[in-house]
CSV table of C-alpha atoms in Angstrom, one decimal:
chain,number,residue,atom,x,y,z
G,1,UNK,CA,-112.6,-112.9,10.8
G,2,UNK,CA,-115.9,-112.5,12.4
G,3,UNK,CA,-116.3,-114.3,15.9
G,4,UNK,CA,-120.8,-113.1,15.3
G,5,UNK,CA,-123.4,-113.9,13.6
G,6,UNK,CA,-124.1,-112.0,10.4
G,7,UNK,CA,-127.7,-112.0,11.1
G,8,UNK,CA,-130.4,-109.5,9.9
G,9,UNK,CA,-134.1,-110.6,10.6
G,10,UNK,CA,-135.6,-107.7,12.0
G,11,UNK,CA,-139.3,-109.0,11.0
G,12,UNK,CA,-138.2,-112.5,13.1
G,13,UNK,CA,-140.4,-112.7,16.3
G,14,UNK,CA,-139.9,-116.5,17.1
G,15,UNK,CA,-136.3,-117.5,17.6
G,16,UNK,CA,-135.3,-121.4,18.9
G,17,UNK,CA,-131.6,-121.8,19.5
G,18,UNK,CA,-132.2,-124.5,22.4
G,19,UNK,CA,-128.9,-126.2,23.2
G,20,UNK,CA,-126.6,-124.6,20.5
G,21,UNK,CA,-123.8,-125.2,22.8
G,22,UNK,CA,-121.4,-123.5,20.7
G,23,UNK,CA,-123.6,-120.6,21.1
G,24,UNK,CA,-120.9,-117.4,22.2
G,25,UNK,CA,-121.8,-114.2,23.8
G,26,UNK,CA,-120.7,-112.6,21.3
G,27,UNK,CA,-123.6,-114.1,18.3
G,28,UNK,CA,-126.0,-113.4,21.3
G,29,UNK,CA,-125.1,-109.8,21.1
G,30,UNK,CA,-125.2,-109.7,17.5
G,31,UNK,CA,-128.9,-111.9,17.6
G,32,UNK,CA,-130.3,-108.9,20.4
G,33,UNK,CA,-129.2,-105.9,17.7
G,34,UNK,CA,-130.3,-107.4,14.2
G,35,UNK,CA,-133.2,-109.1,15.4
G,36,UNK,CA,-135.1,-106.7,18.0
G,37,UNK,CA,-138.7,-107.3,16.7
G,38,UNK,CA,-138.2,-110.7,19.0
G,39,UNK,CA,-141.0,-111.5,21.3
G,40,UNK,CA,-140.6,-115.1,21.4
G,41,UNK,CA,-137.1,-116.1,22.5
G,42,UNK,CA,-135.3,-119.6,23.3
G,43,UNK,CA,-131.4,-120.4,24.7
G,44,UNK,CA,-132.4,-122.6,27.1
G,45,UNK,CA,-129.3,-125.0,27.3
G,46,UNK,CA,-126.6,-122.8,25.5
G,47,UNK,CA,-124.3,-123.8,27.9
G,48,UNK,CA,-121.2,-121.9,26.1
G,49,UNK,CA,-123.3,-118.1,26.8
G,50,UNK,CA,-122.2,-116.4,29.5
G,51,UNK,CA,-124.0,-113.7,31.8
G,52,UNK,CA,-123.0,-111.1,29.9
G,53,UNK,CA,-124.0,-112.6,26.5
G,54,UNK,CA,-127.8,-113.7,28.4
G,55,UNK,CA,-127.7,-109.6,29.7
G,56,UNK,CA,-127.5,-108.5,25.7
G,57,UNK,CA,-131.0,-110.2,25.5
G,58,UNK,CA,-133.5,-108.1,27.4
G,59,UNK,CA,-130.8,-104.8,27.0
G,60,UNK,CA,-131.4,-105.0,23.0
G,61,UNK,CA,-135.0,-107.1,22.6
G,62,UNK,CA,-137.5,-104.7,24.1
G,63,UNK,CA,-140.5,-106.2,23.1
G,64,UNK,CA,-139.9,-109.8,24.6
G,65,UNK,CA,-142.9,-111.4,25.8
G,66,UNK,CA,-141.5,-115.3,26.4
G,67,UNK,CA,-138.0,-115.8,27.5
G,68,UNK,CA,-136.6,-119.4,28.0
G,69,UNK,CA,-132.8,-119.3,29.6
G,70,UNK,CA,-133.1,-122.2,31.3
G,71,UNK,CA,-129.9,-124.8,31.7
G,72,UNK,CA,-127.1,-121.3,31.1
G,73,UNK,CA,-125.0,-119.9,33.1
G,74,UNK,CA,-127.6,-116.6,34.1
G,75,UNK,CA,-127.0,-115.1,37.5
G,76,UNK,CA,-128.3,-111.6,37.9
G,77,UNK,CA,-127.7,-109.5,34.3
G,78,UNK,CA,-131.3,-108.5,33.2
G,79,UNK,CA,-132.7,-105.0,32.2
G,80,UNK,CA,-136.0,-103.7,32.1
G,81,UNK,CA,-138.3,-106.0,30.0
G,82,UNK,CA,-141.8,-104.5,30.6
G,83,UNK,CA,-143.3,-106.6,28.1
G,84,UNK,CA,-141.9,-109.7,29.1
G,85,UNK,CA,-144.6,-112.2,30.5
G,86,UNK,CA,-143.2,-115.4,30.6
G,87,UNK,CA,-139.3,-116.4,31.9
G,88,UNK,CA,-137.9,-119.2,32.7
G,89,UNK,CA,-134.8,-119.8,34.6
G,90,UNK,CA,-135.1,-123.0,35.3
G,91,UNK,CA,-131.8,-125.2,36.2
G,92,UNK,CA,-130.1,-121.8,36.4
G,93,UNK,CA,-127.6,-122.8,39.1
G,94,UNK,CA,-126.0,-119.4,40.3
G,95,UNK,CA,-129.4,-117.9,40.2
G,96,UNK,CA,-129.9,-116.5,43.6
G,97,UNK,CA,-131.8,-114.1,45.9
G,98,UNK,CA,-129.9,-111.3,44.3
G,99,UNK,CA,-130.6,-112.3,40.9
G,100,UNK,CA,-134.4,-112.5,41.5
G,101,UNK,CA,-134.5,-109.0,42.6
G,102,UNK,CA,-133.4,-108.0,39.7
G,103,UNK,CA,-135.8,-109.9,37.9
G,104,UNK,CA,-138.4,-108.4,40.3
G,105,UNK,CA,-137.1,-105.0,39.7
G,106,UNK,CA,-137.0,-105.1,36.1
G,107,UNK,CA,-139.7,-107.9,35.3
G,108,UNK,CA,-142.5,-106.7,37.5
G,109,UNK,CA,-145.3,-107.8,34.2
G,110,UNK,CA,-144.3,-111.5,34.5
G,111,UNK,CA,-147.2,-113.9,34.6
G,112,UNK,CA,-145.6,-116.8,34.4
G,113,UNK,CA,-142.0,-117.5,36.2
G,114,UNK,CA,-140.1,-121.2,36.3
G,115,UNK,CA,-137.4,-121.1,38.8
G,116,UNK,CA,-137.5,-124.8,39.3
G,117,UNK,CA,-134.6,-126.5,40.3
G,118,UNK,CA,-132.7,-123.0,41.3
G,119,UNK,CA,-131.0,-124.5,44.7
G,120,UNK,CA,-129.4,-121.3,45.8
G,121,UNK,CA,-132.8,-119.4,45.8
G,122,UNK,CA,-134.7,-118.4,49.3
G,123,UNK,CA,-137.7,-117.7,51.5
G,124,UNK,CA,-135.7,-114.0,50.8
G,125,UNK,CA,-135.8,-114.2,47.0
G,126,UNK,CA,-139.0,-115.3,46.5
G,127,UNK,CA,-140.8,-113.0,49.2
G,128,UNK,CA,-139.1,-110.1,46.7
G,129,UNK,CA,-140.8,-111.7,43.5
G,130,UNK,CA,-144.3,-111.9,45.1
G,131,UNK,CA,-144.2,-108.4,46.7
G,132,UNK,CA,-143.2,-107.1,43.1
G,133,UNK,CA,-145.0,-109.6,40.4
G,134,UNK,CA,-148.2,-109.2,41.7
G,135,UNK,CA,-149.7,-110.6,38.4
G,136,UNK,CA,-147.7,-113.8,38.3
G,137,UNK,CA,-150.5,-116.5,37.3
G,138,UNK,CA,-148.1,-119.1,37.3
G,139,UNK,CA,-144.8,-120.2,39.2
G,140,UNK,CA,-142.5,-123.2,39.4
G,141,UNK,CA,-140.6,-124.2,42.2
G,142,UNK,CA,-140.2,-128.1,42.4
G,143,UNK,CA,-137.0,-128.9,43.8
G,144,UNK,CA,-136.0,-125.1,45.2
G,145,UNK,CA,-134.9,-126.7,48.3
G,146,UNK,CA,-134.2,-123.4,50.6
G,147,UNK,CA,-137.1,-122.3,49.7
G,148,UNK,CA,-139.9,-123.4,52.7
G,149,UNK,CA,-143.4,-121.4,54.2
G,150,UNK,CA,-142.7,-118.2,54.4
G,151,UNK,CA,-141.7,-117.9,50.9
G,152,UNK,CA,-144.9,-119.9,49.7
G,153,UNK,CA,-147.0,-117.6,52.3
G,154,UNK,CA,-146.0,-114.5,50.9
G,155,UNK,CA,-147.1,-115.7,47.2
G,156,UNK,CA,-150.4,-117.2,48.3
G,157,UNK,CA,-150.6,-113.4,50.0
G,158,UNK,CA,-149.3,-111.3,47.0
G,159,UNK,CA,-150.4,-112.6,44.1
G,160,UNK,CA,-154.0,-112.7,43.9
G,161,UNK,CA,-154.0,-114.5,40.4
G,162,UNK,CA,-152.2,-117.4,41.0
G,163,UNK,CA,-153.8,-120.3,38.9
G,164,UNK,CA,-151.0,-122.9,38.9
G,165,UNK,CA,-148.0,-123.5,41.8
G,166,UNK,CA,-145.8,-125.8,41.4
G,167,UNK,CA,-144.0,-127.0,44.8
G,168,UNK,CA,-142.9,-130.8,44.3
G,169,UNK,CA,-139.8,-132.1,45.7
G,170,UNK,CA,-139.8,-128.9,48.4
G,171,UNK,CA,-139.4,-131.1,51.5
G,172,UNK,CA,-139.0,-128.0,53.9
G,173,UNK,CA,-143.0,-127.4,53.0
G,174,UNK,CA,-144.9,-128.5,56.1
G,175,UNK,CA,-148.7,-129.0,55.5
G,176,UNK,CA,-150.2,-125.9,55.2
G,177,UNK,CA,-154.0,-125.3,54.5
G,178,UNK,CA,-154.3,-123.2,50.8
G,179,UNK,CA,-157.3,-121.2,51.1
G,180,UNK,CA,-160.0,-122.6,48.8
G,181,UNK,CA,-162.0,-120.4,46.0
């Protein structure tokens, strides 16, 4: 008996699978190999994947330009996704500094990155994602509550294309004048 997904759709680019929450690691594994012509991917709420199931993602779908895991249990296993533009690890509870240098390291093409709602992540972790996502255009921090000044200094100083920052609920963010266009 099979514990997978017999699933071949290797012409499938768009994939939804929001809040399966039966979702295993294991169908996630079988999903990265059969389908690797993905560039649209959703598991945003599969609360039954793992780490390990989420790292079969960006090992096995190389040409990944959106990426929702938002609401799962991701931490720190990603690969190197060049093509991937747009992630979001929003409500990703054990997301921490750690975990965003990896996603610096090996996402360094992001434009768009939602971390809102990650409580564990730093003035650290989010110094690391400017210094290496110099292209981000958009990022999400409402409710990141270690997060404070220096962190937002050293986007507003690295990334050059910001178009849209979102800060709400950050209530260690004293006033701070944004230079204007």
């Amino acid at each position: 008996m099979s514990t997978g997904l017999n699933v071949r759709c290797e012409n499938l680019k768009y994939l939804n699978v929001s809040d399966c929450f039966d979702l295993t690691d294991i169908a996630m594994r079988d999903i990265s190999l059969n389908c690797g012509n993905l560039t649209y991917l959703v598991v945003g709420g599969c609360s039954s994947l793992t780490s390990s199931g989420l790292g079969y993602i960006t090992k096995n779908c190389k040409k990944l330009e959106y990426l929702d895991m938002s609401q799962t249990e991701f931490d720190n296993n990603i690969e190197r996704c060049d093509t991937l533009r747009s992630l979001d690890l929003s409500n990703c509870h054990k997301l921490s500094d750690e975990g965003l240098r990896l996603v610096a390291k090996n996402c360094s093409s992001l434009l768009e990155l939602n971390l809102s709602y990650c409580d564990l992540i730093t003035d650290s972790g989010l110094k690391i994602i400017s210094w290496s996502c110099p292209k981000l255009q958009k990022l999400n921090v409402k409710w990141c509550t270690n997060i404070g000044k220096d962190g937002i200094s050293s986007v507003e100083n690295n990334c050059k294309n910001m178009k849209e920052l979102e800060v709400s609920g950050m209530y260690r963010l004293p006033y701070w004048p944004l230079p204007h266009p």
